[in-house]
Coordinates of C-alpha atoms and ligand atoms in Angstrom, one line a residue:
X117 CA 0.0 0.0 0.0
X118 CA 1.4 2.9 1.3
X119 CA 4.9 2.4 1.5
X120 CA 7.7 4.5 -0.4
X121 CA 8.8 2.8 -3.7
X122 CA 12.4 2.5 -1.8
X123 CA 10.6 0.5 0.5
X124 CA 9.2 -1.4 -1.9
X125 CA 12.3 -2.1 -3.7
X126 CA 13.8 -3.5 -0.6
X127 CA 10.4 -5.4 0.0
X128 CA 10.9 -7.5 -3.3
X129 CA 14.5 -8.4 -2.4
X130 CA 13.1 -9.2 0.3
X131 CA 11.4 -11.5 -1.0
X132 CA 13.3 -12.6 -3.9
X133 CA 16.1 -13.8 -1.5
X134 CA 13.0 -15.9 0.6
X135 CA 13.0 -17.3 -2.5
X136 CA 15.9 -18.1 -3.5
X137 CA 16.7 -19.3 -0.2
X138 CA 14.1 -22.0 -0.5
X139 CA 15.4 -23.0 -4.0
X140 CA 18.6 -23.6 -2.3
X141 CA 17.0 -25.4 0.5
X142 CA 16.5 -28.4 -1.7
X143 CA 16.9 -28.9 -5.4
X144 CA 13.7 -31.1 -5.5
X145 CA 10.9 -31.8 -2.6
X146 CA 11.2 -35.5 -3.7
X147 CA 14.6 -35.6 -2.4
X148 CA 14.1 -33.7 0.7
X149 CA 15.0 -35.4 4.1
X150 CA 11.3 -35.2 5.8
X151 CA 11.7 -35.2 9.8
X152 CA 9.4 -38.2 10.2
X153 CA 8.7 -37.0 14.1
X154 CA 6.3 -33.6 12.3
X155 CA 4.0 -36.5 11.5
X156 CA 1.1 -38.3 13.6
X157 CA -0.1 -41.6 11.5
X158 CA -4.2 -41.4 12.9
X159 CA -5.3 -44.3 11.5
X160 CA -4.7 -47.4 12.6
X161 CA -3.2 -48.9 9.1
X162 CA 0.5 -48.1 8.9
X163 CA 0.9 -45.5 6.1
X164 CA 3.9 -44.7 4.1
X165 CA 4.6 -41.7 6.5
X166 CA 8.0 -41.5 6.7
X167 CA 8.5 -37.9 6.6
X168 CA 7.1 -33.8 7.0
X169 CA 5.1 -30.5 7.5
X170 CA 1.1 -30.8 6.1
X171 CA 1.2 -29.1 2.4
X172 CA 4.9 -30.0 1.3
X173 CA 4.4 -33.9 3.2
X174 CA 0.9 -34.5 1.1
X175 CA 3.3 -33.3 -2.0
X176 CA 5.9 -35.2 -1.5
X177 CA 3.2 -38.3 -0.8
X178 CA 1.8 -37.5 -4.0
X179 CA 5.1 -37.6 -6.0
X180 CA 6.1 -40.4 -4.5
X181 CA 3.1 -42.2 -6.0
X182 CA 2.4 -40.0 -9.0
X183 CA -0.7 -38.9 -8.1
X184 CA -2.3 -35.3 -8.3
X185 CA -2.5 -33.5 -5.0
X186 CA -5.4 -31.2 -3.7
X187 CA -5.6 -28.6 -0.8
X188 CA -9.0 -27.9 0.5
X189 CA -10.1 -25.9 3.4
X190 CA -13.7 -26.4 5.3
X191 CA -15.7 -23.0 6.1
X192 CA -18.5 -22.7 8.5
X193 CA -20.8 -20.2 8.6
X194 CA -19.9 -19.0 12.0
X195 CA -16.6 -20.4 13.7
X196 CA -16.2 -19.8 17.5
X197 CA -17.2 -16.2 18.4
X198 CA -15.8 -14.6 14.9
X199 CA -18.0 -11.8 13.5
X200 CA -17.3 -10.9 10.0
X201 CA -14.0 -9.0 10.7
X202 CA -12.0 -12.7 11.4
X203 CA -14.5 -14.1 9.0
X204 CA -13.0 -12.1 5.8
X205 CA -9.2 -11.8 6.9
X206 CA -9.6 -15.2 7.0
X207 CA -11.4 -15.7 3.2
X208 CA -9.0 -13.0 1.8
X209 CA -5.7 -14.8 2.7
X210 CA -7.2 -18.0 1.3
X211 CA -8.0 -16.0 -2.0
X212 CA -4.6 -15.7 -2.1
X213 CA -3.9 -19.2 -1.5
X214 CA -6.2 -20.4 -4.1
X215 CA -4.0 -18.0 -6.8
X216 CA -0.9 -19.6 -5.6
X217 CA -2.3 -23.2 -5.6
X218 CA -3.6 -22.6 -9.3
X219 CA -0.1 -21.8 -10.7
X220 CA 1.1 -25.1 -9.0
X221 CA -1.8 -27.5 -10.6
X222 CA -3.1 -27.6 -7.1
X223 CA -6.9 -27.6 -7.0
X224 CA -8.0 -25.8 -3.8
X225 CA -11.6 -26.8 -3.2
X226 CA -13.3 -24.6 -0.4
X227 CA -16.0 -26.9 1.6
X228 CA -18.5 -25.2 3.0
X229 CA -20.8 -27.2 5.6
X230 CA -23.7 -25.7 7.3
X231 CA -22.6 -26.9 10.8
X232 CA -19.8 -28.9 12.2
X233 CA -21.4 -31.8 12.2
X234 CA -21.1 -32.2 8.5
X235 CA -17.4 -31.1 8.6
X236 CA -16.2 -34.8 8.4
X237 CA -18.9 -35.4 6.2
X238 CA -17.7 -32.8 3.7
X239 CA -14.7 -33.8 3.7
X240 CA -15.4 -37.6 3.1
X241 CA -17.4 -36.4 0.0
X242 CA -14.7 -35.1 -2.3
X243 CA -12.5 -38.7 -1.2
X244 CA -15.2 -40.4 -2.3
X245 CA -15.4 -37.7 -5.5
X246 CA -12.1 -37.8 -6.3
X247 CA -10.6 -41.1 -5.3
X248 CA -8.3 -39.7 -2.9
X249 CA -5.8 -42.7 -1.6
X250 CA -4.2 -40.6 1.6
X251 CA -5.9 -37.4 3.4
X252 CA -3.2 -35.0 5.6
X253 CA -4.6 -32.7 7.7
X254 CA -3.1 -29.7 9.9
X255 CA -2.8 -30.1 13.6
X256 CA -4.7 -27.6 15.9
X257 CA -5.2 -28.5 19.4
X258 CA -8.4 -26.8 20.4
X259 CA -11.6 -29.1 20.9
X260 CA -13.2 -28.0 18.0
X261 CA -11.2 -28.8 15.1
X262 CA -10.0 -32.0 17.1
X263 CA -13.4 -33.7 17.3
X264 CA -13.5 -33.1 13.3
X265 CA -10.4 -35.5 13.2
X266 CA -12.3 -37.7 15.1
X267 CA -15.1 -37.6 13.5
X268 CA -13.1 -38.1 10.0
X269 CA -11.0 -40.7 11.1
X270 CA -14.1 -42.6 12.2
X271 CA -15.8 -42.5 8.4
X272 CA -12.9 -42.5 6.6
X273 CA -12.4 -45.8 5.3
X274 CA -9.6 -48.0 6.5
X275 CA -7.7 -48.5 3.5
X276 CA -6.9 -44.3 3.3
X277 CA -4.5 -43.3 5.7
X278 CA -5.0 -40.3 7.9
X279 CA -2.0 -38.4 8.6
X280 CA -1.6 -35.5 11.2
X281 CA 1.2 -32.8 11.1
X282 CA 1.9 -30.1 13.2
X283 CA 2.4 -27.2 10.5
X284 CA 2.4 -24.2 13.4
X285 CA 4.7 -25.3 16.1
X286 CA 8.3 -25.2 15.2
X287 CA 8.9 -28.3 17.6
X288 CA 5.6 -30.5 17.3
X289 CA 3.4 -30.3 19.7
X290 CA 3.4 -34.0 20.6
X291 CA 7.3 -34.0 20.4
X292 CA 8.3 -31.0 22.5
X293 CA 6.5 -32.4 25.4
X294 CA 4.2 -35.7 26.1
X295 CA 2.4 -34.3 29.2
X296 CA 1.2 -31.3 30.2
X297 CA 3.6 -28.8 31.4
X298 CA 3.9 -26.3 34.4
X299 CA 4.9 -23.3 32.9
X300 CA 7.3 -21.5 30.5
X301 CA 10.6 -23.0 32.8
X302 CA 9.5 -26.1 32.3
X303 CA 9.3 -26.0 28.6
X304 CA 11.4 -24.0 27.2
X305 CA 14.6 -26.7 27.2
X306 CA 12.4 -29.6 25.7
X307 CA 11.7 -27.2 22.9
X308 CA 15.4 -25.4 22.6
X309 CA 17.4 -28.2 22.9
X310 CA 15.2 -29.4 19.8
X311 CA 15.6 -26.7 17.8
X312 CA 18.7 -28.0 15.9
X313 CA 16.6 -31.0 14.5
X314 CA 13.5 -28.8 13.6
X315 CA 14.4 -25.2 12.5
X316 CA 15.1 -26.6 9.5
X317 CA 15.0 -24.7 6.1
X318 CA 11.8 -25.7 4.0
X319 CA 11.9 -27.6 0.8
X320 CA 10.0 -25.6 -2.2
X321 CA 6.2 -26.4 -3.1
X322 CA 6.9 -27.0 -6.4
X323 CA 4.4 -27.5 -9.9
X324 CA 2.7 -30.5 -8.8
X325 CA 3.5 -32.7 -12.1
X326 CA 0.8 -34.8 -12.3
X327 CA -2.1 -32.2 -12.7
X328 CA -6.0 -33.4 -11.9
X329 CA -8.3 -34.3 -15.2
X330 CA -10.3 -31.2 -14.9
X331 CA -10.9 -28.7 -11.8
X332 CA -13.4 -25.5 -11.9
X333 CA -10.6 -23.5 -10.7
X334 CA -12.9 -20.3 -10.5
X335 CA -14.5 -19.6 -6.8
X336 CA -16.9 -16.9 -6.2
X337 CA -15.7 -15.1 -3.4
X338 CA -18.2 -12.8 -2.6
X339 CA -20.9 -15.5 -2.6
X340 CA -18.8 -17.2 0.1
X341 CA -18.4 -14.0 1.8
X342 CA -22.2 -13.8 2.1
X343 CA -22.5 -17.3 3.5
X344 CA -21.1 -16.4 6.7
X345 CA -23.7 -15.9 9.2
X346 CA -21.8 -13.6 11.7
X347 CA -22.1 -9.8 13.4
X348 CA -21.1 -7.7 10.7
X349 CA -21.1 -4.9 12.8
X350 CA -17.6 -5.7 14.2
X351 CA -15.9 -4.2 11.4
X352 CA -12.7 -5.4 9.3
X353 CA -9.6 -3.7 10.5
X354 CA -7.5 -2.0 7.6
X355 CA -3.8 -1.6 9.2
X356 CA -3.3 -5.3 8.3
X357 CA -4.1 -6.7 5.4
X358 CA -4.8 -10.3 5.2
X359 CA -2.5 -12.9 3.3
X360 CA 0.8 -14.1 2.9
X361 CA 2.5 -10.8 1.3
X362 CA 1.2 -8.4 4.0
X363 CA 2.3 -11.0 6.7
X364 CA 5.7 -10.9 5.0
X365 CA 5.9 -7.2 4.5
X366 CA 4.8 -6.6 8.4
X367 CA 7.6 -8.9 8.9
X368 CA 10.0 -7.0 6.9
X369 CA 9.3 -4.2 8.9
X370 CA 9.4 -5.4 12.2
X371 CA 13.4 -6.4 11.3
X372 CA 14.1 -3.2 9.9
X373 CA 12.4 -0.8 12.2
X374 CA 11.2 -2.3 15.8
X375 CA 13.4 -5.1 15.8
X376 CA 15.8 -2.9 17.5
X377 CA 13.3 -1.9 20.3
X378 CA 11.4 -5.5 21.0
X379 CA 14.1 -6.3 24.2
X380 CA 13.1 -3.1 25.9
X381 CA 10.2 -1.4 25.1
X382 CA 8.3 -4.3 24.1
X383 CA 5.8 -3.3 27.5
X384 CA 5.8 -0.4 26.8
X385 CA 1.9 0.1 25.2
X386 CA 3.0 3.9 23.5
X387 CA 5.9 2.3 21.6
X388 CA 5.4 0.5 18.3
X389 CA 7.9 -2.3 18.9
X390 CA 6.2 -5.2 18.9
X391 CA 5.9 -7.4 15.6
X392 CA 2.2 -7.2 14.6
X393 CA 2.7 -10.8 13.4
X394 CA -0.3 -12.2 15.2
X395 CA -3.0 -12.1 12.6
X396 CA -0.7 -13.7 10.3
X397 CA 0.4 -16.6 12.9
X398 CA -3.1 -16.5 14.0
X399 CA -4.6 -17.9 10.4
X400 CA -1.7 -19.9 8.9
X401 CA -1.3 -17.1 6.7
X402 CA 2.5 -17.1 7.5
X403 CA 4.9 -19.6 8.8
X404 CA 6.3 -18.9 12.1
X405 CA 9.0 -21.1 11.2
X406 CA 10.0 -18.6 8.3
X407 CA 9.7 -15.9 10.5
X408 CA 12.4 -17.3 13.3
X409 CA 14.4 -18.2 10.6
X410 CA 14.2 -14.3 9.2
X411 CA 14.8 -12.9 12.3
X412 CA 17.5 -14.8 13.7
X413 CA 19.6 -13.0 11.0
X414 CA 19.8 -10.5 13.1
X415 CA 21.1 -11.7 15.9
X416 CA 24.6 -10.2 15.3
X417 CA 22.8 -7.2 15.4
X418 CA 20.0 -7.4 17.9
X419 CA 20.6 -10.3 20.2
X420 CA 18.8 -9.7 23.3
X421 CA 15.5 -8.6 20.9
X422 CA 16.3 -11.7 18.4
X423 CA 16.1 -13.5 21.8
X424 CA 13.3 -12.4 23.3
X425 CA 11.4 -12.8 20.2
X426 CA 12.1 -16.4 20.0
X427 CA 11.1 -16.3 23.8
X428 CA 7.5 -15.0 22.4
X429 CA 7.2 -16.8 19.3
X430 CA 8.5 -19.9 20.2
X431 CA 8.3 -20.7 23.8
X432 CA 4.9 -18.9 25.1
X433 CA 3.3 -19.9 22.1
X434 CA 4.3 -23.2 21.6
X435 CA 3.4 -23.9 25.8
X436 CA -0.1 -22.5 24.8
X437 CA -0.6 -25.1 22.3
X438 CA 0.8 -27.8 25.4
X439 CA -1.8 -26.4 27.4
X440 CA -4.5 -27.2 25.0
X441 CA -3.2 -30.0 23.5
X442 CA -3.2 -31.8 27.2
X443 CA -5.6 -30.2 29.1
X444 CA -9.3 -30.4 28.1
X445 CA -10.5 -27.8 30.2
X446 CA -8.2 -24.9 29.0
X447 CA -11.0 -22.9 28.6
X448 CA -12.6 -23.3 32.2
X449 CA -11.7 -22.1 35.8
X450 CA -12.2 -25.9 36.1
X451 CA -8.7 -26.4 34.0
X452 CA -6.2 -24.4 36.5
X453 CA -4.2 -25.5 39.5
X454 CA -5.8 -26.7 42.6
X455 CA -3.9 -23.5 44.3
X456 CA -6.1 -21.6 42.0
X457 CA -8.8 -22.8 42.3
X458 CA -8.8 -23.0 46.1
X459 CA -7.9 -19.2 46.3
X460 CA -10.5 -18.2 44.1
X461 CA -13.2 -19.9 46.0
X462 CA -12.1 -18.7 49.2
X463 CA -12.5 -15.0 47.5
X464 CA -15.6 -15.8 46.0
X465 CA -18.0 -14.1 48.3
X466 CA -15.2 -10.9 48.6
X467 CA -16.9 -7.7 47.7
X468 CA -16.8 -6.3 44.7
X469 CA -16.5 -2.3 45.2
X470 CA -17.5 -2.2 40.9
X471 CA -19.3 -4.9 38.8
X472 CA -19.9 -4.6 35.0
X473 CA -21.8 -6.4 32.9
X474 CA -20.4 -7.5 29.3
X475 CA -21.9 -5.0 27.4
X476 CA -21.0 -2.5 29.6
X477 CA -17.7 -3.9 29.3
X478 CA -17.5 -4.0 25.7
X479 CA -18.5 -0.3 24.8
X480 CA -15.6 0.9 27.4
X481 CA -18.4 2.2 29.9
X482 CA -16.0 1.4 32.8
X483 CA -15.0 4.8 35.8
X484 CA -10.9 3.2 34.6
X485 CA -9.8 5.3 32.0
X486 CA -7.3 3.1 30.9
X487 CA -8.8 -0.3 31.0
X488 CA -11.7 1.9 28.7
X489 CA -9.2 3.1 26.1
X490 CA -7.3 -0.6 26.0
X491 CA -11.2 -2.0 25.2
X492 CA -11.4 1.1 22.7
X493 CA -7.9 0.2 20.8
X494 CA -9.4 -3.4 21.0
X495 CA -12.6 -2.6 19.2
X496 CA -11.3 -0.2 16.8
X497 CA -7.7 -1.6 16.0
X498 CA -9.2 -5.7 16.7
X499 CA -5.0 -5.8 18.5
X500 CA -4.7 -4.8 21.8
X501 CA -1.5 -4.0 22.7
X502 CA -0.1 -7.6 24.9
X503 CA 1.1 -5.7 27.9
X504 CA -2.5 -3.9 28.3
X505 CA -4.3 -7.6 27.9
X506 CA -3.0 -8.6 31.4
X507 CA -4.3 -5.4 32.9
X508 CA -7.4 -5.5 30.8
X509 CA -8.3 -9.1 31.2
X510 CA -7.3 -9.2 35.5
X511 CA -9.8 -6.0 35.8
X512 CA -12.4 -8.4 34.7
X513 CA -11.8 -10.4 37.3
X514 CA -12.0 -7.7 39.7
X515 CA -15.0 -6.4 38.2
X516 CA -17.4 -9.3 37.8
X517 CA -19.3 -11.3 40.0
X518 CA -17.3 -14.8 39.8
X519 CA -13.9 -16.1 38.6
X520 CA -16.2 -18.1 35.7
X521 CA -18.2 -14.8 34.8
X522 CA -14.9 -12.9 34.3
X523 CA -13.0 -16.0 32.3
X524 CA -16.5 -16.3 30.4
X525 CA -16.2 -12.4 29.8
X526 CA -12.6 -12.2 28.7
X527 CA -12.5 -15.2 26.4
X528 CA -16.2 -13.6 24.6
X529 CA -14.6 -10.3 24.3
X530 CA -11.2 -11.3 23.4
X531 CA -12.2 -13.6 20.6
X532 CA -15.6 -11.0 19.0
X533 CA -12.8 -8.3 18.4
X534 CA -9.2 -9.8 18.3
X535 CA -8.2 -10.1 14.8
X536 CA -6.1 -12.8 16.2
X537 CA -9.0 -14.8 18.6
X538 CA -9.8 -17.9 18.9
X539 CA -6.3 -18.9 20.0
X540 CA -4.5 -21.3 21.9
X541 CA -2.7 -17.5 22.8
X542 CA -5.8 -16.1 23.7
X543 CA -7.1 -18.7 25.8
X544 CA -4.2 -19.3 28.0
X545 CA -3.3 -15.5 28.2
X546 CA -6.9 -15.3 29.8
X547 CA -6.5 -18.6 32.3
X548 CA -3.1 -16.8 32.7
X549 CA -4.6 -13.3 34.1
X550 CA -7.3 -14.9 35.6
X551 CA -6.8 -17.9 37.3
X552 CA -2.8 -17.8 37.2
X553 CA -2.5 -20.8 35.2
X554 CA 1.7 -21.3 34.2
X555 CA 2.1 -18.7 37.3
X556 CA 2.6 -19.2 40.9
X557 CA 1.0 -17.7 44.0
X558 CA 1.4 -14.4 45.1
X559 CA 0.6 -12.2 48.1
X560 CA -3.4 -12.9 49.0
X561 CA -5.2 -10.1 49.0
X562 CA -8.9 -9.3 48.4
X563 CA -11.2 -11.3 45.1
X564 CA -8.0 -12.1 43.4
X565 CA -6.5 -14.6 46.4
X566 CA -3.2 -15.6 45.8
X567 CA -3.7 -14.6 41.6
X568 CA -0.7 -12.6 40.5
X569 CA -2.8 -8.6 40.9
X570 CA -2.5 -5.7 38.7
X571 CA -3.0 -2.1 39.0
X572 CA -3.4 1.5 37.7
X573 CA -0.3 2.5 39.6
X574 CA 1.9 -0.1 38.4
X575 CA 0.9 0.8 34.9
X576 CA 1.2 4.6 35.7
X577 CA 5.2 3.0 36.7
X578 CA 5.7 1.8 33.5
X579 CA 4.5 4.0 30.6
X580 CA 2.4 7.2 30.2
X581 CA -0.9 6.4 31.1
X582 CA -2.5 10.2 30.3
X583 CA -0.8 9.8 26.7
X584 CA -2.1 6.7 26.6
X585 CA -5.9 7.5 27.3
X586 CA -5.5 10.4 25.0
X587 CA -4.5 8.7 22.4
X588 CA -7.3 6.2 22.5
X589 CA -9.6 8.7 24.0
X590 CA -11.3 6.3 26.7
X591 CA -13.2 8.4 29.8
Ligands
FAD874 P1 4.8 -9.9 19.7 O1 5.1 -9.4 21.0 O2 5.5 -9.3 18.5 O3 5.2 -11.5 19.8 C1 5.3 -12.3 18.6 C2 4.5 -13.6 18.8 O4 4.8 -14.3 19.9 C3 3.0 -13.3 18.9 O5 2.3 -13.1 17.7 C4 2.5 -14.6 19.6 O6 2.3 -15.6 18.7 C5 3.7 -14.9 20.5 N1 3.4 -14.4 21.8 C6 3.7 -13.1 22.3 N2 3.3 -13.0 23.6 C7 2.8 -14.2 23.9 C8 2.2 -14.7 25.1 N3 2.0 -14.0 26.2 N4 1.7 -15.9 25.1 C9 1.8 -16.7 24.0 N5 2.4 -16.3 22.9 C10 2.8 -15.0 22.8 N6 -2.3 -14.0 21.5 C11 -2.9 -14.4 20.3 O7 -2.3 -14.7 19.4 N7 -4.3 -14.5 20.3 C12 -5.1 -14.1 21.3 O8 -6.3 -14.2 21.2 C13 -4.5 -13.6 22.5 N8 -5.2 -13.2 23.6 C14 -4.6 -12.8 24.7 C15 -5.4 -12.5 25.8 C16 -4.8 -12.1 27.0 C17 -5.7 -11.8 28.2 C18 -3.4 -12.1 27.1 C19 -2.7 -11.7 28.4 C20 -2.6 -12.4 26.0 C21 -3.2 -12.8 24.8 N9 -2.4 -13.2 23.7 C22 -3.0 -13.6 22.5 C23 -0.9 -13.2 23.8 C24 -0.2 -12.0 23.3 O9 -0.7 -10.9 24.0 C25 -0.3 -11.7 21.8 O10 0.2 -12.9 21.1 C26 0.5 -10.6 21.3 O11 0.1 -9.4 21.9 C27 0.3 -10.5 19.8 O12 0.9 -9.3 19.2 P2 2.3 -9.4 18.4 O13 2.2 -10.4 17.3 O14 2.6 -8.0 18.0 O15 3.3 -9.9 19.5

């Protein structure tokens, strides 16, 4: 968009050398050396799965057997509690992917199902249709998309294997850890020390060589646009753009321009240092694998920032994933430590000096200036900036009747506007503010117990509130 043409010359060098660097990776996907640990066989018949990451495994399946390869993606009229602003980021960037796919004989076939009942169903369909021998599909480890798994591996028949790979975790999921773990210390070594064997370079999609007989190739977006049945009052955001070029451009100029500041100033909610990469991560729409990779070219430059990126991007997201992945009740008060649980009952009956209810809590009608201009940012912007979340999402649970109320509250709010809801992220930064889940104990004190507290003065310590407010122009 807006960006000088310099900026745009170093923007397509940018990307030329992405590209060339994955032309170096491998001469030919075919001969690439698959890590056979990205993969989960689901079905019980042993499949041929002796290698890699979902798209570039299912190609490499497919050349190894000379068969054509297709890609498809299932929509739902309403996913979680996405209003039409995660709804079309989410369309665009496959618009995108559908061009890409097109000039690599890939047919991308969207599947729309009316609930998620007929997900699995769906998806059966076109096996049936077009006498597909092996089905990959991406790992997520919500509830939701897990049950479709399920469900598919129970209808699919036995002859096709099923095939699980972890596409958004650097380390897999399932290999960084095989229980569910306490917290960030306990982590972050599994996943480091295995680091060598997984941040790997990727192999190139390439032209898929045996192309399908015949394919509509044309999708009419803006019919599928109007099949979503969502708020469309929530409006789209316009300082991200959805899609793989906009994901890579943001990261371009997070390395060139914030990079610098991310060590330092990265809580600090006035200072644009942070990456912006969420919405990007968030949908697929860019690997976080390529990002790391990016980034940790600066580290002769940057170090402690290079660092604590790879802290962010790696560690805390990839224990959000454990947290989901191993515990079913990640999004319930019901899913955190005994401790927590204990401390929050014993506060239960505490007084609450202010209570809110959500809709008072979603149009910023709150006596805190800066919990109302953090909301504001979050409506207008969908991004909240991450150091206001903790303060924003622990005022709920001051300012609500019950620890469920408030975790009910934050996880509503937090995935109607966040461009980048619906997250493992987003549901273990709320357990984390609100019932201290990967925290420990801290000094009891009133409704919050022994649940790590924040307030306005420790805020007013750290940046400048008043500029702050006035900037998002809360009351
Ligand atoms: P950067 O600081 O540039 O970090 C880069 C990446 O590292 C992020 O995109 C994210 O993938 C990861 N990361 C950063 N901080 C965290 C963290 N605390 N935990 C796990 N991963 C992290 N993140 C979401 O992606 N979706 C959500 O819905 C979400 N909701 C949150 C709700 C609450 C109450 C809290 C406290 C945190 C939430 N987070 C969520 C985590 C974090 O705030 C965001 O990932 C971050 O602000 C996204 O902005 P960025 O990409 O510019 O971050």
């Amino acid at each position: 968009g807006e960006s000088s043409s310099s900026t745009n010359k170093e923007l397509k060098d940018f990307l030329h050398s992405v590209e060339k660097n994955r032309k170096e990776a491998a001469t030919s996907i075919a001969d690439f050396k698959f890590n056979k640990n990205r993969v989960r066989v689901l079905s019980k018949e042993e499949a041929v799965a002796d290698d890699n990451w979902a798209l570039l495994y299912a190609q490499k399946l497919a050349l190894k057997f000379k068969l054509s390869l297709r890609v498809c993606f299932c929509t739902l009229p309403k996913y979680m509690d996405s209003t039409i602003r995660q709804s079309m980021f989410m369309l665009r960037g496959l618009e995108e992917v559908n061009a890409e796919l097109k000039q690599l004989d890939i047919p991308f076939h969207l599947l729309y199902s009316n609930n998620k009942e007929e997900v699995a169903q769906n998806v059966l369909n076109l096996v049936d249709d077009h006498d597909v021998g092996c089905v990959v599909v991406d790992f997520s480890p919500l509830k939701i998309a897990r049950a479709w798994v399920d469900d598919l591996k129970e209808i699919l028949p036995k002859d096709i294997p099923l095939c699980e790979v972890d596409a958004h975790n650097i380390v897999p999921c399932w290999v960084a850890s095989d229980k569910l773990e306490y917290g960030a210390r306990t982590i972050r070594n599994k996943i480091n020390s295995k680091l060598g064997e997984f941040l790997t370079k990727f192999p190139p999609l390439i032209q898929h060589p045996y192309p399908v007989d015949k394919h509509s190739w044309s999708i009419n977006w803006e019919d599928e646009a109007k099949k979503f049945e969502v708020d469309r009052t929530v409006e789209e955001i316009t300082w991200a753009q959805p899609g793989y070029q906009a994901g890579m451009k943001t990261l371009h100029e997070f390395c060139e321009k914030r990079l610098r500041n991310f060590a330092t100033k990265r809580n600090n909610p006035l200072v644009n240092a942070l990456s912006n990469l969420s919405p990007w991560y968030h949908f697929g729409q860019i690997s976080i694998q390529r990002c790391i990779l990016h980034v940790n070219t600066f580290k002769s430059k940057y170090n402690e920032s290079v660092n604590a990126f790879c802290e962010e991007s790696i560690v805390r997201r990839e224990l959000a994933d454990n947290f989901c992945f191993y515990n079913a009740k990640y999004d319930k008060i019901d899913g955190a430590y005994d401790w927590a649980k204990k401390t929050l009952n014993d506060h239960k009956k505490d007084k609450r000096t202010y209570v809110y209810s959500c809709d008072e809590l979603a149009s910023s009608k709150t006596h805190d200036d800066l919990w109302n201009s953090a909301q504001i940012q979050l409506v207008k912007e969908g991004k909240m900036h991450g150091f206001l979340r903790m303060y924003w999402a622990k005022k709920i649970l001051e300012w609500t009747p019950s620890p469920e109320e408030a975790l009910r509250i934050a996880l509503y709010l937090n995935d109607r506007f966040s461009i980048d809801g619906r997250d493992p992220n987003g549901f273990v930064g709320c357990m984390w503010s609100i019932c201290g889940i990967h925290d420990q104990g801290w000094r009891e004190r009133e409704i919050f117990g022994k649940i790590r507290f924040m307030n306005y003065d420790g805020c007013k310590r750290k940046f400048d509130v008043p500029a702050f407010v006035a900037r998002y122009g809360g009351k």
